[in-house]
Structures are given as C-alpha cells and as structure tokens.
Amino acid sequence: MSRRYDHARVQEYWQQAWEREGVFECPAEADDPTYVLGMFPYTSGSLHMGHIRNYAITDAYARYRRMAGDDVLHPMGWDAFGLPAENAAYERNTDPESWTRTCIDQMKDDLREMGFGYDWSREITTCDPEYYQWNQWLFTQFYDEGLVDYGAATVNWCPDCETVLADAQVETPPETDEGETIAGTGHSHTHGGVCWRCGTGVEQRDLDQWFFAITDYAEELYHGLDDLEGWPDGVRDSQRNWIGRQEGARVAFSIDHDDHDTVEAFTTRLDTVYGATYLALSPGHDLARALAEADEAVAEYVESVATTDDTGMSGVETDLTATHPYTGEELPVYVAAYVLDDVGTGAVMGVPAHNEQDHAFADEHDLPVQRAVEPVDGSGTDLPHAPYTGDGMLTGSGEYDGLASSAARERLCEHEAAESAVTYRLRDWLISRQRYWGTPIPIVHCDDCGHVPVPEEDLPVELPDYVQTTGNPLDAAEEWKQTTCPDCGADAVRETDTMDTFVDSSWYFLRYLSPHFEDAPFDQQTADEWLPVDVYVGGEEHAVLHLLYIRFFARALSDIGLLDREEPVERLINQGTVLHSGEKMSKSKGNDIAPHEYGAETTRLFVLSAAHPSQDFEWTVKDVSTAYDFQQTLYRLVTEYTDRTETRTESTDHDAYLEREIDRTIAAVTEEYDRFRFHRVIGEIQRFARLLGRYAGYDRPYQFAYGRGLRVLARLVAPIAPFLAEEMWQLLDEDGLVAESRWPEPLRDVDNYRIERQVVRRTLDDVREITEVVDIDEPNEIELVVAADWKYRAYEIARESDPDDAIVGEIMADEDIKQHGDAAAEFADRLADRGAGLEPIIDGERELNTLQQAAWLFEDEFACDVVVRRADPDDDLAAKARPNKPAIHIS
C-alpha cells in the first residue's frame, strides 16, 4: 500500500462508485429537499478558478447536508445562449451550437474531474429547444397578462456586437475614474459607457423593441428586500439603489407650447420650491425633442450630447418660459444634459441655492441664486457662493415663511400645482437582441392583425440553420422569417429579435425541479413545496441584473398563478475573487491557473481554506503546497494506524481527553459548516489531525478512542476532499461510501466546548510564559490548582447581575460565600470592577475534569509530572486560583 495519497489514481474509481450508487440524485418523492445551487456557468470553453471556488462551496455544503440526513437537490446546467458563443464561432469559422456543445463537454469533464457531486439527471441546457420553448411560452403568458410592451425607444447600441444593450450591460470605461451610466434596466441615455462584453463605446439609436414591464413591480421589489435577511447587505443595497425609489412631489409648471401646456418636475425638496429660478429638461424629454424639430440650436445640442462623454454643466436656453406655480414668475427653460431621462420626470426645477448640481449649472449660465431655506440654529450659509442643502426653516417663501422643512413639504403639497409622488430609477427590461444565438421571440407581425403571439401548439419556434452574415442573422433568414398569421392566416413575418439571455437564467432554478415535465415550464406543486432555494452561491457582480430578474420572474409567476412563492432564494452567498499577483485571476490578464494544474483536491482544499467565502484571496504556490501536504498528513494518519499492531483496550485520563476533543471537534466543525466558514472547518480539521498525531506518538493508542477519531476525521473532511475521504474510509475497513455515511455526532453534551478548549489553551499559554520568564528549562513538576466552589458561585452572581446593581452586596448576601470573610469580599470587589466584561465559564467540577484529562498535553510538552487538584482552603495557591484560571506552581 502506497503511503502517498494520489487523487488521480483513485478519482475515476470513486466517481463511478458515486454514480453507480446514485449518491447525488435527489429523490422525486422528497418532501422538501435542501436546495443548494451555484449560479450555472456560461459555456465559455473551460472552467476558471472563479467557477471552482463557487462550486467548491456549493459541493461542500451539499455533501455536508446529505451526510446530515437531508434530501439534497444539487443540480447543474449550462447558460448556453449568448453573443460570445456567436463571436467565438465566427472567429473559428463554425456555428454557435457546435462551439457551445464542445464547450459543454469540456466543462462537464472538468466538473467531474474536480469531484463535484451533481444530480446529472436534472441537467439543463438553455440552447435546447426543450428548454427555450418555455422561454417562449412564458413570454406569451406575460404578453397576455400585460407584462410585455413593444415600442420605439432610444437604446444603447454596441456597433461591434451589432446589438442592443440594457443599461446594466453598459459599463464605465476602465480608463476613467468616473462615468455616467444611467440607472435602469431598459432604455435611457447613457454617456461615456462601453459594452460589457467587448469594451466598445456604446452609441444611442432609436429602434422598435420588446420590453418586460418590470417597473410594474418596482414597489414590491424594493420593499421585498427588507425580508431577505439571508442576503448580503451589499446586494440588497445595490438593488435598492438600482430601483431608486424616491418620495417627493410632482410640480406642474405652465408653458406656452403647441403640444404642451405644462411640464411636470419631480422634486424630493418641495420645501425649496420658492428658490426655483429656472426649469431644465433632459435631452430625451418629449418637449426637448419637439423643440429640437423647430429650433436649430436645441437640435444641435441634443445631437452633440448624445455622442459626448463629458457633457459637464452644458445646456442650451430655449425660447420658452415656464410660469412658477407658487409665485407666478416667468422662469427660463433650458435643455441640460445633467438632467437625466430616467430620473423623476426628466424635468428639474432648478434651485441653485439648495442643490449642488443646480448651483453648478447656475454658475455656468449666470442664473440667479435665490434662498428659500436657512438653518434653524442661525449658523448661516455660504450663499450665494455655495448651496445650503440641509433642511431648515423656510425664508423668502411667502406665506410659508417660518415653517420647518418637513412641515412645509406637507403644506406646499396642498397647492393645486403639486401632488405627492413616488418615482423610481428602474426602467422596463429591454429584452430584444439583434443576434442569432438566443431564444427567438415568439411573435408574428401581421399587416392586419398587428403583433400576434405564436400559439402554444406551435412552440417552440426553433432557430434556423446558422449562416454567417453581418447584422442580424435571423433578419437574413428569409425562408424562416416568412410565415402566416396565426389569427387570420394571411402572409406575415416572424419577429427576428432574440431574447436577452438573462431571460434564460431568470427561471432556470425552477426547471431543475422537474426538468422533464412536458406540460409546463415546471411542475407547480413541486415548486411550491421545494422553493425557495435554500442556498444560492455566485459572484456579487450579479447583484442587480440576474438577481433582480429572478425576483421579478418569481413575483410575476406568482401573480399569474403559476407559482406560490414571491421570493425565490432564502440565503445568498457571494463568493470573493481569486487574485494572482494582486489582480483578479483571468485569461485576459495572463495570470490564470488551470484548475487541474495542482490536482482537484489540492485546489479545492486551498480555495476553501484561504479565506471566508465572501472574501478575496491571493493564490500563492506556498499555500497551495500547504494544502497538498495536509492531504498527505491525513492519509498517513490512517495508513500508520492500519499498519499498527499495538493498541490498548483499557482507558486512561488522556484517552478521555481525546474522546472529549472528538466531541468538541464535531461540534465546532458542524457549526462552521452551517455558517459556510469552510476556512474554519479546515482549520479545525488541521488542529484535530495534529492532536491525533500527537496522541499516537504519546502512548499506544486506545483502540476505541483513536479508531473513532480517525473515522470522524474521514467524515469531517469528506465534503471538502471527497476522494481522499473515501480512501481513508476504505482503509479503516468501513462499509459503504463515506459520502453516504451519517454525519458524526458527539457522544456527550458539548454545549461548553469552546470554554473547555479555552481553559486548556490559556493554561498552556500561562505555563509557557512562566517557564520563559523564570527561565525554567526542565521543570520537575507542574501543579494546577482549580479554584474553590464558592468562587464559581460568586462569579455567576456577578454575571447575572445588572452592572448598575450593588454587585458586591449581592455576592456577600449569599451565606455560603459570606463565610469566607475577607477573601470573599476581596474577590467580590474584583468581580464588580470587571462588571459586564465577565465571560461565560464552566463550573469547577468540569474545569477540574477537563484539566485532569488534558494533563498529558503538559507532560508531553514539558517532560515533567503534572498534578491537577482542587484548591485547599489552607493552601497559599487557593487565593490565586480563579474560575477557569487555575493557580499554577512550577518546581
């Protein structure tokens, strides 16, 4: 038998054993399985280290919960549509499907080689017609429910990819510190952004597009975040910011224009309305567009800012004036790029005295600054040189003078020109893409009937054969495009846009529940029983796009009666980034490490041990080597035990310590698995392995305790290093697979395991410090004296007391304590001084037993006799001994 562990030698055997036994298949009859899900990968060609970290987390947790007795659903599938596959196919002179299928085969092999345990019977691939027909079916259901819109819109256009981008797919250029990407999930003006896929500068175009009406759910999506207690605060904050809910008021300004008689401006600071000195429109505002048709200066400005990265505080004055509804004054009307189409109403009442941007614009265009609010405390302002943006007391506001800002906002809203309003930055989700490799939108355009959804019996509308072309390949597929109208039978044409691939991933977690269901996208009864997803793991970069969309889909499906859940995910884990040489590991940077380069389990152990799942960490060869050595340590412990012929069958105190530490380790590791702190799991296992090695070297092992310790060790490491654990389990002559074994349980109560460990650790530290300070190289004896019982009673009285109470009096009121006289009073004073800083302790009997069992650790380290005893009332050491802090005497 080899004494070196080599996972490559055994991994195929154990993979086949797991598959043969159906270890990872979730039974269909499970009442409510633990649903563990990693965000499924885009089929890019091979796994990268980010994938490995994500899937190592879900696999470890799924294996742990399965061993703990849960039915576990842990599926895998493929996010297979998308422009990158189309581009890759173009570069390789092949078709997107062939490229995608090749990538899937490679990535599936990678996942198996890493030892990840998935229920492959539930595998889904989004480019399969069997999957995307349900994208189309859901589209038609949403269409019938009024959740689909079609219309002309100004959209973000990538000239390189030749497709529309949602605002969230427009990124700030990496070479700039700041960029203005306007919030929303649909159409709007975006300045200075680049395509998230290729980095090309984004343009603005007007096109007819399809939208999902996600704005119908803005209020629900916003307030629903409060209930997602299992989600990181950062993700919830990102979604709140993206939805951009604002409470305020709409104020109507009268104007004189043929097509518009009023302009509504939204403000959150109605108390400053008397400070308005101009009205500004966004370049995309309907009135601005109308003015551009007749005013050459406005037209030139609107066109210029659409293609300019840095518009600053530019603007153009129009020929219009607006009537201030509260004062009757005539205000100039500007078109200004700093006013955003998708914030509020796209119109701003300019209040330079009380808004930073308005003040900057007024400076640039020499507009008046008129104070309307002043500080209540009389501290003054720096007006007109700088705006005062806080609340205060109204001034220069006519009949409202003297009101506090909050009260003024209510009173001013009673005016006929104002009304309370809530606005959102969220915009409808633009799903149209002018590319081939995606789900065809199931609409037929008929000259007589208009837009007609494809009937359910005619779904799926499958993609035609791929032909390389510029522009939209489906638009060039003439034979495929020509069809008949489902309503009237006349000649018609198919919609040639495909769906945003985020549609595919917005409900895929539902398809895993019933992947072969033929009557609907998913079996509703199963979904209602098995959802929400218990744990969802993926990168924080999906905080807005994907995670907002799955929440929208769940609520929309609930409203149309297809689902009885409004929130799809209970607990969300964002894994951090793997860094190399200080930068994110990636192929494009040339600093990537192939996941298999160091071996599957070495990589798994390292990525889980390096940091908390949510933290970034640096890939270093030294740390990877440590993970490899750890595997060899565990394997060697087992092989040396199975080769050993001499063991004991009678128990001593140090065997009791091992048995107790086994229980303590089980409790600690279980708690860390539950909390997803795998780095601490591995730390606990490493400490336990060192203890087992030390124990085996101290004396002939007690067969029951040591054998149990090794079997526990194999099960504790099984979720993280599954091939290694199976080898250890087999060498220990255990039946079956460790992956199907029961999670170990403590034999005795371990509620206070942390305190017991702390007593031993702290006492060892104290002995080491004494020997160093006094310079004792070879002590003859170490004496550990545990405090008298009455001190524990006094300690607990002090812990349970209110810090404001007379703690000394409460302690000395106890007759058993009081009889110890001055010693009791002195100890009570010391406890009172510590007040609320008293930590939990174990009682004196438990402390004595713990230290007696741990005495061998002191003997082994210091090579001397060790005595552990209770304090004697006449003993000089009695006064020094405190609860969980024994007195120490070294001779």
CSV table of C-alpha atoms in Angstrom, one decimal, residues 39-371:
chain,number,residue,atom,x,y,z
A,39,MET,CA,-25.0,30.0,-10.5
A,40,PHE,CA,-24.8,28.0,-13.6
A,41,PRO,CA,-21.8,28.7,-15.9
A,42,TYR,CA,-21.7,30.4,-19.2
A,43,THR,CA,-20.3,27.9,-21.7
A,44,SER,CA,-17.0,29.6,-22.4
A,45,GLY,CA,-14.9,26.6,-23.1
A,46,SER,CA,-13.3,25.6,-19.8
A,47,LEU,CA,-13.7,26.2,-16.1
A,48,HIS,CA,-11.8,29.0,-14.4
A,49,MET,CA,-10.8,29.4,-10.8
A,50,GLY,CA,-13.9,31.6,-10.1
A,51,HIS,CA,-16.0,28.6,-11.1
A,52,ILE,CA,-14.0,26.3,-8.9
A,53,ARG,CA,-14.4,28.4,-5.9
A,54,ASN,CA,-18.2,28.8,-6.5
A,55,TYR,CA,-18.8,25.1,-7.0
A,56,ALA,CA,-16.4,24.0,-4.2
A,57,ILE,CA,-18.6,26.0,-1.8
A,58,THR,CA,-21.9,24.5,-3.0
A,59,ASP,CA,-20.5,21.0,-3.3
A,60,ALA,CA,-19.0,21.1,0.2
A,61,TYR,CA,-22.3,22.3,1.7
A,62,ALA,CA,-24.5,19.9,-0.3
A,63,ARG,CA,-22.3,16.9,0.7
A,64,TYR,CA,-22.4,18.0,4.4
A,65,ARG,CA,-26.2,18.4,4.4
A,66,ARG,CA,-26.6,15.0,2.7
A,67,MET,CA,-24.5,13.3,5.3
A,68,ALA,CA,-26.5,15.1,8.0
A,69,GLY,CA,-29.6,13.3,6.7
A,70,ASP,CA,-31.2,15.8,4.3
A,71,ASP,CA,-32.5,15.0,0.9
A,72,VAL,CA,-30.4,17.4,-1.1
A,73,LEU,CA,-31.0,18.9,-4.5
A,74,HIS,CA,-27.7,20.0,-6.1
A,75,PRO,CA,-28.1,20.3,-9.9
A,76,MET,CA,-26.1,21.7,-12.7
A,77,GLY,CA,-26.8,23.1,-16.1
A,78,TRP,CA,-25.5,25.4,-18.8
A,79,ASP,CA,-26.1,29.0,-19.6
A,80,ALA,CA,-25.6,28.3,-23.3
A,81,PHE,CA,-27.0,31.1,-25.4
A,82,GLY,CA,-25.3,34.4,-25.9
A,83,LEU,CA,-23.3,36.7,-28.2
A,84,PRO,CA,-19.8,35.4,-27.0
A,85,ALA,CA,-20.6,32.0,-28.5
A,86,GLU,CA,-21.7,33.6,-31.7
A,87,ASN,CA,-18.5,35.7,-31.8
A,88,ALA,CA,-16.3,32.6,-31.0
A,89,ALA,CA,-18.0,30.6,-33.7
A,90,TYR,CA,-17.4,33.4,-36.2
A,91,GLU,CA,-13.7,33.6,-35.3
A,92,ARG,CA,-13.4,29.8,-35.7
A,93,ASN,CA,-15.5,29.5,-38.9
A,94,THR,CA,-18.0,27.3,-37.2
A,95,ASP,CA,-21.6,27.6,-35.9
A,96,PRO,CA,-22.5,28.7,-32.4
A,97,GLU,CA,-24.2,25.4,-31.5
A,98,SER,CA,-21.2,23.2,-32.4
A,99,TRP,CA,-18.9,25.6,-30.4
A,100,THR,CA,-21.3,25.6,-27.4
A,101,ARG,CA,-21.7,21.8,-27.4
A,102,THR,CA,-17.9,21.3,-27.4
A,103,CYS,CA,-17.6,23.7,-24.5
A,104,ILE,CA,-20.2,21.9,-22.5
A,105,ASP,CA,-18.5,18.6,-23.0
A,106,GLN,CA,-15.2,20.0,-21.8
A,107,MET,CA,-16.7,21.8,-18.8
A,108,LYS,CA,-18.7,18.8,-17.8
A,109,ASP,CA,-15.5,16.7,-17.8
A,110,ASP,CA,-13.8,19.4,-15.7
A,111,LEU,CA,-16.6,19.3,-13.1
A,112,ARG,CA,-16.4,15.5,-12.8
A,113,GLU,CA,-12.7,15.6,-12.5
A,114,MET,CA,-13.0,18.1,-9.6
A,115,GLY,CA,-15.2,15.6,-7.8
A,116,PHE,CA,-18.2,17.8,-7.7
A,117,GLY,CA,-21.4,15.8,-6.9
A,118,TYR,CA,-24.3,16.9,-9.1
A,119,ASP,CA,-27.6,15.3,-9.9
A,120,TRP,CA,-26.9,15.0,-13.6
A,121,SER,CA,-30.4,13.5,-14.2
A,122,ARG,CA,-31.6,17.1,-13.9
A,123,GLU,CA,-29.1,18.7,-16.3
A,124,ILE,CA,-30.5,21.5,-18.4
A,125,THR,CA,-29.1,23.4,-21.4
A,126,THR,CA,-30.7,26.7,-22.3
A,127,CYS,CA,-30.0,26.4,-26.0
A,128,ASP,CA,-32.0,23.1,-26.2
A,129,PRO,CA,-35.4,23.7,-27.8
A,130,GLU,CA,-36.8,21.6,-25.0
A,131,TYR,CA,-35.7,24.4,-22.7
A,132,TYR,CA,-36.2,27.6,-24.7
A,133,GLN,CA,-39.7,26.6,-25.8
A,134,TRP,CA,-40.6,27.5,-22.2
A,135,ASN,CA,-38.9,30.9,-22.5
A,136,GLN,CA,-41.3,31.5,-25.4
A,137,TRP,CA,-44.3,30.1,-23.5
A,138,LEU,CA,-43.6,32.3,-20.6
A,139,PHE,CA,-43.2,35.3,-22.9
A,140,THR,CA,-46.7,34.6,-24.3
A,141,GLN,CA,-48.1,34.3,-20.7
A,142,PHE,CA,-46.5,37.6,-19.8
A,143,TYR,CA,-47.9,39.1,-23.0
A,144,ASP,CA,-51.4,38.0,-22.2
A,145,GLU,CA,-51.1,39.5,-18.7
A,146,GLY,CA,-49.9,42.9,-20.0
A,147,LEU,CA,-46.3,42.4,-18.8
A,148,VAL,CA,-44.9,42.8,-22.3
A,149,ASP,CA,-44.6,46.1,-24.2
A,150,TYR,CA,-43.4,46.9,-27.7
A,151,GLY,CA,-42.4,50.3,-28.9
A,152,ALA,CA,-39.8,52.8,-30.2
A,153,ALA,CA,-37.1,53.6,-27.8
A,154,THR,CA,-33.8,55.2,-27.6
A,155,VAL,CA,-31.5,52.3,-26.8
A,156,ASN,CA,-27.9,51.5,-26.2
A,157,TRP,CA,-26.3,50.1,-29.3
A,158,CYS,CA,-22.9,48.3,-29.5
A,159,PRO,CA,-21.6,48.8,-33.0
A,160,ASP,CA,-19.1,46.0,-32.7
A,161,CYS,CA,-21.6,43.4,-31.4
A,162,GLU,CA,-24.3,44.9,-33.5
A,163,THR,CA,-26.9,44.5,-30.8
A,164,VAL,CA,-28.9,46.4,-28.2
A,165,LEU,CA,-27.6,46.5,-24.6
A,166,ALA,CA,-29.7,47.0,-21.5
A,167,ASP,CA,-28.4,49.9,-19.4
A,168,ALA,CA,-27.0,47.5,-16.9
A,169,GLN,CA,-24.9,46.0,-19.7
A,170,VAL,CA,-23.2,49.3,-20.3
A,171,GLU,CA,-20.1,49.7,-18.1
A,172,THR,CA,-17.9,52.7,-17.2
A,173,PRO,CA,-14.8,52.7,-19.3
A,174,PRO,CA,-11.9,51.2,-17.3
A,175,GLU,CA,-9.5,54.0,-18.1
A,176,THR,CA,-11.8,56.6,-16.5
A,177,ASP,CA,-12.4,57.2,-12.8
A,178,GLU,CA,-16.0,58.3,-13.3
A,179,GLY,CA,-18.6,57.6,-15.8
A,180,GLU,CA,-22.3,58.3,-16.0
A,181,THR,CA,-24.2,55.1,-16.6
A,182,ILE,CA,-27.8,55.9,-16.0
A,183,ALA,CA,-29.7,53.5,-13.8
A,184,GLY,CA,-32.4,51.4,-15.2
A,185,THR,CA,-33.0,48.1,-16.8
A,186,GLY,CA,-34.4,49.3,-20.1
A,187,HIS,CA,-34.0,52.3,-22.3
A,188,SER,CA,-32.3,55.6,-21.5
A,189,HIS,CA,-29.5,57.9,-22.4
A,190,THR,CA,-26.1,56.6,-21.4
A,191,HIS,CA,-23.0,58.8,-21.8
A,192,GLY,CA,-19.4,57.5,-21.8
A,193,GLY,CA,-20.3,53.8,-21.4
A,194,VAL,CA,-18.8,50.8,-23.1
A,195,CYS,CA,-20.2,47.3,-23.9
A,196,TRP,CA,-19.8,44.9,-21.0
A,197,ARG,CA,-18.8,42.1,-23.4
A,198,CYS,CA,-16.3,43.7,-25.9
A,199,GLY,CA,-15.5,47.1,-24.4
A,200,THR,CA,-16.6,49.1,-27.5
A,201,GLY,CA,-18.1,52.6,-27.0
A,202,VAL,CA,-21.8,52.5,-26.8
A,203,GLU,CA,-24.0,54.6,-29.1
A,204,GLN,CA,-27.6,55.7,-29.0
A,205,ARG,CA,-30.2,54.5,-31.5
A,206,ASP,CA,-34.0,54.6,-31.9
A,207,LEU,CA,-35.4,51.2,-32.5
A,208,ASP,CA,-38.6,49.3,-32.0
A,209,GLN,CA,-38.0,46.9,-29.1
A,210,TRP,CA,-39.7,44.4,-26.8
A,211,PHE,CA,-39.8,45.1,-23.0
A,212,PHE,CA,-40.8,43.2,-19.9
A,213,ALA,CA,-42.7,45.5,-17.6
A,214,ILE,CA,-40.5,45.1,-14.5
A,215,THR,CA,-41.5,48.6,-13.4
A,216,ASP,CA,-44.9,47.2,-12.5
A,217,TYR,CA,-43.1,45.5,-9.6
A,218,ALA,CA,-40.8,48.4,-8.6
A,219,GLU,CA,-42.6,48.9,-5.3
A,220,GLU,CA,-42.7,45.2,-4.4
A,221,LEU,CA,-39.2,44.5,-5.4
A,222,TYR,CA,-38.0,47.5,-3.3
A,223,HIS,CA,-39.9,46.7,-0.1
A,224,GLY,CA,-39.3,42.9,-0.5
A,225,LEU,CA,-35.6,43.4,0.1
A,226,ASP,CA,-36.4,44.1,3.8
A,227,ASP,CA,-37.5,40.5,4.1
A,228,LEU,CA,-34.3,39.0,2.5
A,229,GLU,CA,-32.4,38.6,5.8
A,230,GLY,CA,-30.3,35.8,4.4
A,231,TRP,CA,-28.9,38.1,1.6
A,232,PRO,CA,-25.7,40.2,2.0
A,233,ASP,CA,-26.4,43.8,2.8
A,234,GLY,CA,-24.3,44.9,-0.1
A,235,VAL,CA,-26.5,43.1,-2.6
A,236,ARG,CA,-29.7,44.5,-1.1
A,237,ASP,CA,-28.3,48.0,-1.1
A,238,SER,CA,-27.3,47.6,-4.7
A,239,GLN,CA,-30.8,46.7,-5.7
A,240,ARG,CA,-32.3,49.5,-3.6
A,241,ASN,CA,-30.0,51.9,-5.4
A,242,TRP,CA,-30.8,50.4,-8.8
A,243,ILE,CA,-34.6,50.6,-8.2
A,244,GLY,CA,-34.0,54.1,-6.9
A,245,ARG,CA,-37.2,54.7,-5.0
A,246,GLN,CA,-37.7,58.4,-4.1
A,247,GLU,CA,-40.6,60.0,-2.3
A,248,GLY,CA,-41.4,63.6,-3.2
A,249,ALA,CA,-43.8,65.7,-5.3
A,250,ARG,CA,-44.6,66.5,-8.9
A,251,VAL,CA,-44.9,70.2,-9.6
A,252,ALA,CA,-46.7,71.4,-12.7
A,253,PHE,CA,-45.1,74.5,-14.5
A,254,SER,CA,-47.3,76.1,-17.1
A,255,ILE,CA,-45.7,76.8,-20.5
A,256,ASP,CA,-46.9,78.1,-23.9
A,257,HIS,CA,-46.2,75.4,-26.5
A,258,ASP,CA,-48.5,74.0,-29.2
A,259,ASP,CA,-48.2,70.4,-27.9
A,260,HIS,CA,-47.5,71.0,-24.2
A,261,ASP,CA,-49.2,73.3,-21.8
A,262,THR,CA,-47.4,72.1,-18.7
A,263,VAL,CA,-44.2,70.5,-17.7
A,264,GLU,CA,-44.1,68.4,-14.5
A,265,ALA,CA,-40.9,68.4,-12.5
A,266,PHE,CA,-40.3,65.9,-9.7
A,267,THR,CA,-38.6,67.0,-6.5
A,268,THR,CA,-37.7,65.5,-3.2
A,269,ARG,CA,-37.3,69.0,-1.7
A,270,LEU,CA,-40.6,70.7,-2.3
A,271,ASP,CA,-39.7,73.0,0.6
A,272,THR,CA,-37.2,74.7,-1.7
A,273,VAL,CA,-39.7,75.5,-4.5
A,274,TYR,CA,-39.6,79.2,-3.9
A,275,GLY,CA,-35.9,79.0,-4.7
A,276,ALA,CA,-36.5,77.8,-8.3
A,277,THR,CA,-35.0,80.2,-10.8
A,278,TYR,CA,-35.2,78.1,-14.0
A,279,LEU,CA,-36.6,74.9,-15.4
A,280,ALA,CA,-34.4,72.3,-17.1
A,281,LEU,CA,-35.3,69.4,-19.4
A,282,SER,CA,-33.3,66.3,-20.2
A,283,PRO,CA,-32.2,65.9,-23.8
A,284,GLY,CA,-34.6,63.0,-24.2
A,285,HIS,CA,-37.6,64.7,-22.8
A,286,ASP,CA,-40.6,64.8,-25.2
A,287,LEU,CA,-40.7,68.6,-25.1
A,288,ALA,CA,-37.0,68.8,-25.7
A,289,ARG,CA,-37.4,66.6,-28.8
A,290,ALA,CA,-40.3,68.7,-30.0
A,291,LEU,CA,-38.3,71.9,-29.5
A,292,ALA,CA,-35.4,70.4,-31.5
A,293,GLU,CA,-37.6,69.9,-34.5
A,294,ALA,CA,-38.1,73.7,-34.7
A,295,ASP,CA,-35.0,75.1,-33.0
A,296,GLU,CA,-31.7,74.5,-34.7
A,297,ALA,CA,-29.7,75.4,-31.6
A,298,VAL,CA,-31.6,72.9,-29.5
A,299,ALA,CA,-31.3,70.2,-32.2
A,300,GLU,CA,-27.5,70.7,-32.4
A,301,TYR,CA,-27.2,70.5,-28.6
A,302,VAL,CA,-29.3,67.3,-28.3
A,303,GLU,CA,-27.3,65.7,-31.0
A,304,SER,CA,-24.0,66.7,-29.5
A,305,VAL,CA,-24.6,65.4,-26.0
A,306,ALA,CA,-25.8,62.1,-27.4
A,307,THR,CA,-22.3,61.4,-28.6
A,308,THR,CA,-20.2,63.2,-26.0
A,309,ASP,CA,-18.6,61.5,-23.0
A,310,ASP,CA,-18.2,64.6,-20.8
A,311,THR,CA,-21.2,67.0,-21.0
A,312,GLY,CA,-20.4,68.8,-17.8
A,313,MET,CA,-22.9,71.5,-16.9
A,314,SER,CA,-23.6,72.3,-20.5
A,315,GLY,CA,-27.1,73.4,-21.6
A,316,VAL,CA,-29.0,75.4,-24.2
A,317,GLU,CA,-31.6,78.0,-23.4
A,318,THR,CA,-34.9,77.7,-25.3
A,319,ASP,CA,-37.4,80.3,-26.4
A,320,LEU,CA,-39.9,79.0,-23.9
A,321,THR,CA,-40.6,80.3,-20.4
A,322,ALA,CA,-42.3,78.5,-17.6
A,323,THR,CA,-44.7,80.0,-15.0
A,324,HIS,CA,-43.7,79.3,-11.4
A,325,PRO,CA,-46.9,77.9,-9.9
A,326,TYR,CA,-46.4,79.5,-6.5
A,327,THR,CA,-45.1,82.9,-7.4
A,328,GLY,CA,-46.3,83.5,-11.0
A,329,GLU,CA,-42.8,84.5,-12.1
A,330,GLU,CA,-41.6,83.6,-15.5
A,331,LEU,CA,-38.6,81.2,-15.5
A,332,PRO,CA,-36.3,80.4,-18.4
A,333,VAL,CA,-36.4,76.9,-19.8
A,334,TYR,CA,-33.2,75.1,-20.6
A,335,VAL,CA,-32.3,71.7,-22.1
A,336,ALA,CA,-29.4,70.4,-20.0
A,337,ALA,CA,-27.6,67.1,-20.1
A,338,TYR,CA,-27.2,66.9,-16.4
A,339,VAL,CA,-30.9,66.2,-16.2
A,340,LEU,CA,-31.5,62.5,-16.7
A,341,ASP,CA,-34.2,61.0,-18.8
A,342,ASP,CA,-34.9,58.2,-16.3
A,343,VAL,CA,-34.8,60.1,-13.1
A,344,GLY,CA,-38.1,61.6,-11.9
A,345,THR,CA,-39.9,63.1,-14.9
A,346,GLY,CA,-36.9,64.1,-16.9
A,347,ALA,CA,-37.5,67.7,-15.9
A,348,VAL,CA,-35.9,69.6,-13.0
A,349,MET,CA,-36.9,72.8,-11.2
A,350,GLY,CA,-33.5,74.4,-10.8
A,351,VAL,CA,-32.9,75.5,-7.2
A,352,PRO,CA,-29.3,76.8,-7.2
A,353,ALA,CA,-29.4,77.8,-3.6
A,354,HIS,CA,-30.1,74.3,-2.3
A,355,ASN,CA,-28.8,71.8,-4.8
A,356,GLU,CA,-25.2,71.1,-5.8
A,357,GLN,CA,-25.8,70.4,-9.4
A,358,ASP,CA,-28.3,73.2,-9.9
A,359,HIS,CA,-25.8,75.6,-8.3
A,360,ALA,CA,-23.1,74.4,-10.7
A,361,PHE,CA,-25.4,74.9,-13.6
A,362,ALA,CA,-26.5,78.3,-12.4
A,363,ASP,CA,-22.8,79.3,-12.1
A,364,GLU,CA,-22.1,78.1,-15.6
A,365,HIS,CA,-25.1,80.0,-17.1
A,366,ASP,CA,-25.2,83.1,-14.9
A,367,LEU,CA,-28.6,82.3,-13.3
A,368,PRO,CA,-29.8,83.8,-10.1
A,369,VAL,CA,-29.4,82.1,-6.7
A,370,GLN,CA,-32.5,82.6,-4.5
A,371,ARG,CA,-32.5,81.4,-0.9
